[in-house]
Structures are given as C-alpha cells and as structure tokens.
PDB file of C-alpha atoms in Angstrom:
ATOM      1  CA  UNK N   1       0.391   0.181  -0.145  1.00 68.00           C
ATOM      2  CA  UNK N   2       3.193   2.315   0.826  1.00 73.00           C
ATOM      3  CA  UNK N   3       4.346   1.571  -2.803  1.00 80.00           C
ATOM      4  CA  UNK N   4       0.554   2.668  -4.233  1.00 88.00           C
ATOM      5  CA  UNK N   5       0.631   5.698  -1.656  1.00 88.00           C
ATOM      6  CA  UNK N   6       3.913   7.142  -3.162  1.00 92.00           C
ATOM      7  CA  UNK N   7       3.317   7.152  -6.692  1.00 94.00           C
ATOM      8  CA  UNK N   8      -0.179   8.305  -5.770  1.00 94.00           C
ATOM      9  CA  UNK N   9       1.001  11.503  -4.283  1.00 95.00           C
ATOM     10  CA  UNK N  10       4.090  11.987  -7.521  1.00 96.00           C
ATOM     11  CA  UNK N  11       0.538  11.939  -9.689  1.00 96.00           C
ATOM     12  CA  UNK N  12      -0.937  14.867  -7.226  1.00 97.00           C
ATOM     13  CA  UNK N  13       2.880  17.493  -7.056  1.00 97.00           C
ATOM     14  CA  UNK N  14       3.219  16.755 -11.128  1.00 97.00           C
ATOM     15  CA  UNK N  15      -1.012  17.173 -11.208  1.00 97.00           C
ATOM     16  CA  UNK N  16      -0.719  20.312  -9.425  1.00 97.00           C
ATOM     17  CA  UNK N  17       3.378  20.785 -10.465  1.00 97.00           C
ATOM     18  CA  UNK N  18       4.183  21.442  -6.705  1.00 97.00           C
ATOM     19  CA  UNK N  19       7.700  21.311  -5.449  1.00 96.00           C
ATOM     20  CA  UNK N  20       8.314  17.695  -3.417  1.00 96.00           C
ATOM     21  CA  UNK N  21       8.192  19.579  -0.084  1.00 97.00           C
ATOM     22  CA  UNK N  22       4.912  20.157  -0.426  1.00 98.00           C
ATOM     23  CA  UNK N  23       2.855  17.550   1.616  1.00 98.00           C
ATOM     24  CA  UNK N  24       0.752  14.812   0.783  1.00 97.00           C
ATOM     25  CA  UNK N  25      -2.384  17.287   1.915  1.00 98.00           C
ATOM     26  CA  UNK N  26      -2.077  20.091   0.453  1.00 98.00           C
ATOM     27  CA  UNK N  27      -0.877  18.608  -2.016  1.00 98.00           C
ATOM     28  CA  UNK N  28      -3.910  16.239  -2.875  1.00 98.00           C
ATOM     29  CA  UNK N  29      -6.195  18.917  -2.303  1.00 98.00           C
ATOM     30  CA  UNK N  30      -4.478  21.522  -5.210  1.00 99.00           C
ATOM     31  CA  UNK N  31      -4.416  18.999  -7.653  1.00 98.00           C
ATOM     32  CA  UNK N  32      -7.999  18.057  -6.549  1.00 97.00           C
ATOM     33  CA  UNK N  33      -7.150  14.287  -5.763  1.00 96.00           C
ATOM     34  CA  UNK N  34      -9.647  12.818  -3.715  1.00 95.00           C
ATOM     35  CA  UNK N  35      -6.955  11.266  -1.047  1.00 95.00           C
ATOM     36  CA  UNK N  36      -6.532   7.058  -2.206  1.00 93.00           C
ATOM     37  CA  UNK N  37      -8.045   5.348   1.094  1.00 92.00           C
ATOM     38  CA  UNK N  38     -11.366   7.680   0.034  1.00 93.00           C
ATOM     39  CA  UNK N  39     -10.956   6.073  -3.546  1.00 91.00           C
ATOM     40  CA  UNK N  40     -10.408   2.818  -2.464  1.00 91.00           C
ATOM     41  CA  UNK N  41     -13.615   2.384   0.596  1.00 91.00           C
ATOM     42  CA  UNK N  42     -15.876   4.529  -1.957  1.00 89.00           C
ATOM     43  CA  UNK N  43     -15.707   1.316  -4.238  1.00 88.00           C
ATOM     44  CA  UNK N  44     -16.268  -1.204  -1.777  1.00 89.00           C
ATOM     45  CA  UNK N  45     -18.841   0.747  -0.452  1.00 82.00           C
ATOM     46  CA  UNK N  46     -20.778   1.095  -3.558  1.00 82.00           C
ATOM     47  CA  UNK N  47     -19.745  -2.323  -3.799  1.00 80.00           C
ATOM     48  CA  UNK N  48     -21.358  -3.531  -0.605  1.00 82.00           C
ATOM     49  CA  UNK N  49     -24.714  -1.220  -1.455  1.00 78.00           C
ATOM     50  CA  UNK N  50     -24.872  -3.186  -4.999  1.00 75.00           C
ATOM     51  CA  UNK N  51     -24.269  -6.592  -3.256  1.00 79.00           C
ATOM     52  CA  UNK N  52     -27.140  -5.752  -1.137  1.00 72.00           C
ATOM     53  CA  UNK N  53     -29.990  -5.156  -3.270  1.00 70.00           C
ATOM     54  CA  UNK N  54     -30.474  -1.547  -3.443  1.00 74.00           C
ATOM     55  CA  UNK N  55     -32.885   0.435  -6.380  1.00 72.00           C
ATOM     56  CA  UNK N  56     -30.405   2.950  -6.608  1.00 74.00           C
ATOM     57  CA  UNK N  57     -28.926   3.318 -10.317  1.00 82.00           C
ATOM     58  CA  UNK N  58     -24.942   2.953 -10.540  1.00 79.00           C
ATOM     59  CA  UNK N  59     -24.455   6.785 -11.007  1.00 84.00           C
ATOM     60  CA  UNK N  60     -26.525   7.315  -8.166  1.00 83.00           C
ATOM     61  CA  UNK N  61     -24.534   5.612  -5.838  1.00 82.00           C
ATOM     62  CA  UNK N  62     -21.124   7.043  -6.629  1.00 86.00           C
ATOM     63  CA  UNK N  63     -22.481  10.229  -6.112  1.00 86.00           C
ATOM     64  CA  UNK N  64     -23.960   8.801  -2.154  1.00 86.00           C
ATOM     65  CA  UNK N  65     -20.494   7.873  -2.466  1.00 84.00           C
ATOM     66  CA  UNK N  66     -18.124  10.582  -3.558  1.00 88.00           C
ATOM     67  CA  UNK N  67     -20.576  12.665  -0.917  1.00 91.00           C
ATOM     68  CA  UNK N  68     -19.270  10.659   1.484  1.00 91.00           C
ATOM     69  CA  UNK N  69     -15.769  10.876   0.483  1.00 93.00           C
ATOM     70  CA  UNK N  70     -15.845  14.405   0.551  1.00 94.00           C
ATOM     71  CA  UNK N  71     -17.889  14.158   3.813  1.00 95.00           C
ATOM     72  CA  UNK N  72     -14.258  12.457   5.744  1.00 96.00           C
ATOM     73  CA  UNK N  73     -11.835  14.398   3.974  1.00 97.00           C
ATOM     74  CA  UNK N  74     -13.532  17.808   4.433  1.00 98.00           C
ATOM     75  CA  UNK N  75     -13.295  16.514   7.921  1.00 97.00           C
ATOM     76  CA  UNK N  76      -9.529  15.578   7.927  1.00 97.00           C
ATOM     77  CA  UNK N  77      -8.564  18.543   6.454  1.00 98.00           C
ATOM     78  CA  UNK N  78      -9.917  20.504   9.234  1.00 98.00           C
ATOM     79  CA  UNK N  79      -8.666  18.925  11.920  1.00 98.00           C
ATOM     80  CA  UNK N  80      -4.613  18.431  10.148  1.00 98.00           C
ATOM     81  CA  UNK N  81      -1.793  19.791  11.130  1.00 98.00           C
ATOM     82  CA  UNK N  82      -0.080  19.799   7.730  1.00 98.00           C
ATOM     83  CA  UNK N  83      -0.671  22.052   5.214  1.00 98.00           C
ATOM     84  CA  UNK N  84      -2.026  25.300   6.528  1.00 98.00           C
ATOM     85  CA  UNK N  85      -1.109  27.707   4.511  1.00 99.00           C
ATOM     86  CA  UNK N  86      -2.459  26.165   1.720  1.00 99.00           C
ATOM     87  CA  UNK N  87      -6.368  25.716   3.922  1.00 99.00           C
ATOM     88  CA  UNK N  88      -5.522  29.264   4.924  1.00 99.00           C
ATOM     89  CA  UNK N  89      -6.522  29.726   1.440  1.00 99.00           C
ATOM     90  CA  UNK N  90      -8.210  26.745   0.558  1.00 99.00           C
ATOM     91  CA  UNK N  91     -10.651  25.804   4.082  1.00 98.00           C
ATOM     92  CA  UNK N  92     -14.044  24.705   2.002  1.00 97.00           C
ATOM     93  CA  UNK N  93     -12.906  21.467  -0.859  1.00 98.00           C
ATOM     94  CA  UNK N  94     -16.152  21.054  -2.240  1.00 95.00           C
ATOM     95  CA  UNK N  95     -16.184  24.646  -3.166  1.00 96.00           C
ATOM     96  CA  UNK N  96     -13.156  23.703  -5.318  1.00 98.00           C
ATOM     97  CA  UNK N  97     -12.936  21.379  -6.098  1.00 96.00           C
ATOM     98  CA  UNK N  98     -16.885  20.802  -8.351  1.00 95.00           C
ATOM     99  CA  UNK N  99     -15.214  24.656 -10.261  1.00 97.00           C
ATOM    100  CA  UNK N 100     -15.900  25.222 -13.419  1.00 96.00           C
ATOM    101  CA  UNK N 101     -12.744  26.376 -14.558  1.00 98.00           C
ATOM    102  CA  UNK N 102      -9.240  27.540 -14.289  1.00 98.00           C
ATOM    103  CA  UNK N 103      -6.336  24.705 -13.569  1.00 98.00           C
ATOM    104  CA  UNK N 104      -3.147  25.021 -11.239  1.00 98.00           C
ATOM    105  CA  UNK N 105       0.458  25.465 -13.332  1.00 98.00           C
ATOM    106  CA  UNK N 106       4.554  26.047 -11.366  1.00 98.00           C
ATOM    107  CA  UNK N 107       3.443  29.903  -9.845  1.00 98.00           C
ATOM    108  CA  UNK N 108      -0.009  29.559  -8.354  1.00 99.00           C
ATOM    109  CA  UNK N 109       0.778  26.649  -6.911  1.00 99.00           C
ATOM    110  CA  UNK N 110       4.042  28.096  -5.057  1.00 98.00           C
ATOM    111  CA  UNK N 111       1.112  30.237  -3.760  1.00 99.00           C
ATOM    112  CA  UNK N 112      -1.591  28.156  -3.009  1.00 99.00           C
ATOM    113  CA  UNK N 113       1.297  26.607  -1.009  1.00 99.00           C
ATOM    114  CA  UNK N 114       3.475  28.569   0.016  1.00 98.00           C
ATOM    115  CA  UNK N 115       6.480  26.732  -1.202  1.00 98.00           C
ATOM    116  CA  UNK N 116       8.462  28.515  -3.299  1.00 97.00           C
ATOM    117  CA  UNK N 117      11.139  31.312  -4.277  1.00 96.00           C
ATOM    118  CA  UNK N 118       9.444  32.854   0.001  1.00 98.00           C
ATOM    119  CA  UNK N 119      12.959  33.191   1.893  1.00 97.00           C
ATOM    120  CA  UNK N 120      10.639  31.607   4.645  1.00 97.00           C
ATOM    121  CA  UNK N 121      10.721  28.487   2.953  1.00 97.00           C
ATOM    122  CA  UNK N 122      14.160  29.321   1.535  1.00 97.00           C
ATOM    123  CA  UNK N 123      15.927  29.368   5.128  1.00 96.00           C
ATOM    124  CA  UNK N 124      13.350  26.450   6.742  1.00 96.00           C
ATOM    125  CA  UNK N 125      15.136  25.120   3.427  1.00 95.00           C
ATOM    126  CA  UNK N 126      18.668  25.209   3.784  1.00 93.00           C
ATOM    127  CA  UNK N 127      19.017  27.798   0.667  1.00 93.00           C
ATOM    128  CA  UNK N 128      19.441  31.313   2.194  1.00 94.00           C
ATOM    129  CA  UNK N 129      20.630  32.327   5.655  1.00 93.00           C
ATOM    130  CA  UNK N 130      18.096  35.131   6.316  1.00 93.00           C
ATOM    131  CA  UNK N 131      14.030  35.372   6.660  1.00 95.00           C
ATOM    132  CA  UNK N 132      12.972  38.558   7.108  1.00 95.00           C
ATOM    133  CA  UNK N 133      11.673  40.902   3.717  1.00 96.00           C
ATOM    134  CA  UNK N 134      14.474  42.736   1.866  1.00 93.00           C
ATOM    135  CA  UNK N 135      12.054  45.415   1.562  1.00 94.00           C
ATOM    136  CA  UNK N 136       9.860  45.693   4.935  1.00 94.00           C
ATOM    137  CA  UNK N 137      12.687  45.109   7.188  1.00 85.00           C
ATOM    138  CA  UNK N 138      14.079  42.282   8.724  1.00 79.00           C
ATOM    139  CA  UNK N 139      11.530  42.689  11.943  1.00 88.00           C
ATOM    140  CA  UNK N 140       9.090  40.994   8.203  1.00 96.00           C
ATOM    141  CA  UNK N 141       9.389  37.666   7.615  1.00 98.00           C
ATOM    142  CA  UNK N 142       9.102  36.758   4.120  1.00 98.00           C
ATOM    143  CA  UNK N 143       6.417  33.875   3.888  1.00 98.00           C
ATOM    144  CA  UNK N 144       3.530  33.519   1.089  1.00 98.00           C
ATOM    145  CA  UNK N 145       0.886  35.268   3.353  1.00 98.00           C
ATOM    146  CA  UNK N 146       3.393  38.886   4.033  1.00 98.00           C
ATOM    147  CA  UNK N 147       4.760  38.909  -0.607  1.00 98.00           C
ATOM    148  CA  UNK N 148       0.852  38.249  -1.162  1.00 99.00           C
ATOM    149  CA  UNK N 149      -1.397  40.271  -0.119  1.00 98.00           C
ATOM    150  CA  UNK N 150       1.311  42.804   2.200  1.00 97.00           C
ATOM    151  CA  UNK N 151       4.600  43.378   0.891  1.00 98.00           C
ATOM    152  CA  UNK N 152       4.871  47.190  -0.699  1.00 96.00           C
ATOM    153  CA  UNK N 153       6.900  45.921  -4.343  1.00 97.00           C
ATOM    154  CA  UNK N 154       4.114  44.203  -5.271  1.00 98.00           C
ATOM    155  CA  UNK N 155       1.320  46.946  -4.597  1.00 98.00           C
ATOM    156  CA  UNK N 156       1.206  47.850  -8.430  1.00 98.00           C
ATOM    157  CA  UNK N 157       0.957  44.171  -9.589  1.00 98.00           C
ATOM    158  CA  UNK N 158      -1.729  43.417  -6.225  1.00 98.00           C
ATOM    159  CA  UNK N 159      -3.592  46.926  -7.139  1.00 98.00           C
ATOM    160  CA  UNK N 160      -3.353  45.502 -10.792  1.00 98.00           C
ATOM    161  CA  UNK N 161      -4.913  42.182 -10.316  1.00 99.00           C
ATOM    162  CA  UNK N 162      -7.710  43.925  -7.855  1.00 99.00           C
ATOM    163  CA  UNK N 163      -9.089  46.774 -10.417  1.00 98.00           C
ATOM    164  CA  UNK N 164      -9.396  43.448 -12.145  1.00 98.00           C
ATOM    165  CA  UNK N 165     -11.141  41.700 -10.461  1.00 98.00           C
ATOM    166  CA  UNK N 166     -13.064  44.431  -8.872  1.00 98.00           C
ATOM    167  CA  UNK N 167     -12.262  43.513  -5.233  1.00 98.00           C
ATOM    168  CA  UNK N 168      -9.393  43.516  -2.434  1.00 98.00           C
ATOM    169  CA  UNK N 169      -7.677  40.145  -2.234  1.00 98.00           C
ATOM    170  CA  UNK N 170      -7.113  38.725   1.013  1.00 98.00           C
ATOM    171  CA  UNK N 171      -6.430  35.268   2.463  1.00 98.00           C
ATOM    172  CA  UNK N 172      -9.477  34.482   2.468  1.00 98.00           C
ATOM    173  CA  UNK N 173     -11.280  36.085  -0.673  1.00 98.00           C
ATOM    174  CA  UNK N 174      -8.189  35.452  -3.015  1.00 99.00           C
ATOM    175  CA  UNK N 175      -9.871  32.136  -4.072  1.00 99.00           C
ATOM    176  CA  UNK N 176     -14.323  32.447  -3.979  1.00 98.00           C
ATOM    177  CA  UNK N 177     -12.719  35.515  -6.263  1.00 98.00           C
ATOM    178  CA  UNK N 178     -10.626  33.345  -8.677  1.00 99.00           C
ATOM    179  CA  UNK N 179     -13.687  30.531  -8.690  1.00 98.00           C
ATOM    180  CA  UNK N 180     -15.572  33.985  -9.608  1.00 98.00           C
ATOM    181  CA  UNK N 181     -15.259  33.411 -12.587  1.00 98.00           C
ATOM    182  CA  UNK N 182     -12.390  32.341 -15.431  1.00 98.00           C
ATOM    183  CA  UNK N 183     -11.249  35.956 -16.254  1.00 98.00           C
ATOM    184  CA  UNK N 184     -10.808  36.209 -12.263  1.00 98.00           C
ATOM    185  CA  UNK N 185      -9.218  33.248 -12.375  1.00 99.00           C
ATOM    186  CA  UNK N 186      -6.401  34.375 -15.437  1.00 99.00           C
ATOM    187  CA  UNK N 187      -6.097  37.218 -13.489  1.00 99.00           C
ATOM    188  CA  UNK N 188      -4.637  35.647 -10.505  1.00 99.00           C
ATOM    189  CA  UNK N 189      -2.700  33.243 -11.887  1.00 99.00           C
ATOM    190  CA  UNK N 190      -0.773  36.057 -13.799  1.00 99.00           C
ATOM    191  CA  UNK N 191      -0.200  37.911 -10.286  1.00 99.00           C
ATOM    192  CA  UNK N 192       1.065  34.970  -9.017  1.00 99.00           C
ATOM    193  CA  UNK N 193       3.257  34.192 -11.273  1.00 98.00           C
ATOM    194  CA  UNK N 194       4.751  38.071 -11.690  1.00 98.00           C
ATOM    195  CA  UNK N 195       5.475  37.533  -8.581  1.00 99.00           C
ATOM    196  CA  UNK N 196       6.875  34.663  -8.194  1.00 98.00           C
ATOM    197  CA  UNK N 197       9.197  34.976 -11.512  1.00 98.00           C
ATOM    198  CA  UNK N 198       9.866  38.502  -9.741  1.00 98.00           C
ATOM    199  CA  UNK N 199      11.214  36.360  -6.360  1.00 98.00           C
ATOM    200  CA  UNK N 200      12.704  34.213  -8.607  1.00 97.00           C
ATOM    201  CA  UNK N 201      15.492  36.579  -9.904  1.00 97.00           C
ATOM    202  CA  UNK N 202      16.159  38.165  -6.721  1.00 94.00           C
ATOM    203  CA  UNK N 203      16.813  35.293  -5.159  1.00 94.00           C
ATOM    204  CA  UNK N 204      18.892  34.133  -8.090  1.00 94.00           C
ATOM    205  CA  UNK N 205      20.812  37.635  -7.702  1.00 92.00           C
ATOM    206  CA  UNK N 206      21.644  37.240  -3.922  1.00 89.00           C
ATOM    207  CA  UNK N 207      23.738  33.734  -5.293  1.00 84.00           C
ATOM    208  CA  UNK N 208      25.696  35.848  -7.352  1.00 85.00           C
ATOM    209  CA  UNK N 209      25.954  38.649  -4.797  1.00 82.00           C
ATOM    210  CA  UNK N 210      27.513  36.017  -2.585  1.00 77.00           C
ATOM    211  CA  UNK N 211      29.397  33.381  -4.476  1.00 69.00           C
TER     212      UNK N 211
END
C-alpha cells in the first residue's frame, strides 16, 4: 500500500506542478485528487450497496459514495496540522474540487502552497540564511502571506489584480474570487506568475552577490 500511496502522491505533485516538499494533504487538495484511501472506500461502499440489493442506479451510488468521501476528507482537512497555509486559502474542499474552470500551474501552486521562492521557505530548507523581507525590514518575515497581500514591492501587481476583479484580495477572498469566473482565475494566475518570477530573479541575484 505504501508504494501505491507514494505513486499517488507523485501524481498529485505533478498535477499541481508543486515542489516535493509540499505535504500530501496540501498537494492532494491543490491537485484536486481525492485521497487514495477514500477512493478505495468509495469502491467498497458502492460494491456493498449494489450487492445489498439497492434500487439506486450505479451513478446514484457513486454520487452518494463521493459525497461521503468529501465529508470525511473535509473533516480530515479541518483537523490536519499540515498544509495550513493552503487551508487558509482553500478551507472548503467542495467549492475548489467542483469548480468549472481554472487549472493550477507552477507559479500559482507556489502561491497556494507557500512552497516557493519565499525567503521563509528558502531558509527552512537551507537555501537562505535569513527569512526577513529585504524591502520591508528585518522584523517582517517574507512568507506567502506577506508577499501576496502585504509587501509594497508588489503593490502595482496587486492593484492591477484588484482592478481586474473588482475586489480587494486577502487570504479569505483570493480563492473565492478566482472561483467566481474564468477571467478572475486568469488574472490571479497572472498575478502569481509575475510575483513568483520576480522573487526567483531576486533569489538568483542574492546568490550571485554571495559567490
């Protein structure tokens, strides 16, 4: 089972275009993959109901099993200690998983997972010696929260996104705005791409200066 779960995790990482450091919990949510154990339980529940003489169609049995899976997964997601940044952005699985538009990519996933060219992340995994924001001062940690919603370096990009979607973005509003319409998703993805590309350039520049 462990080998199968490892392969399933790898699939989630690839779908989400995420770094391997992202937790299973966050990777599955971002990728929109129901946990493997829940899929196995779904199959078992459908088989049991069908063998028990249920009058429901197979499609109806699948729908019931999937709702049950979502409920258990939501409970697990609520109670997990992992992927908490992702949880702050995507607390409700159903809205995210049943969206009608939007694909994640390398840059958007960095924003959604918090695993990217943020100095707090880079320091955590031994790629930086400091985690403070070089633009805002040593008392401010450069993490996803700060970069996406607070850092003045990205005021212009943030304002363009807010003008495009007609609303202020925050931890609580970003994903609901993205889910509201394709145009909003695309604008948010462009924002994430611009910000994360800039952070990558700055990271490379710091490395060159210390070599």
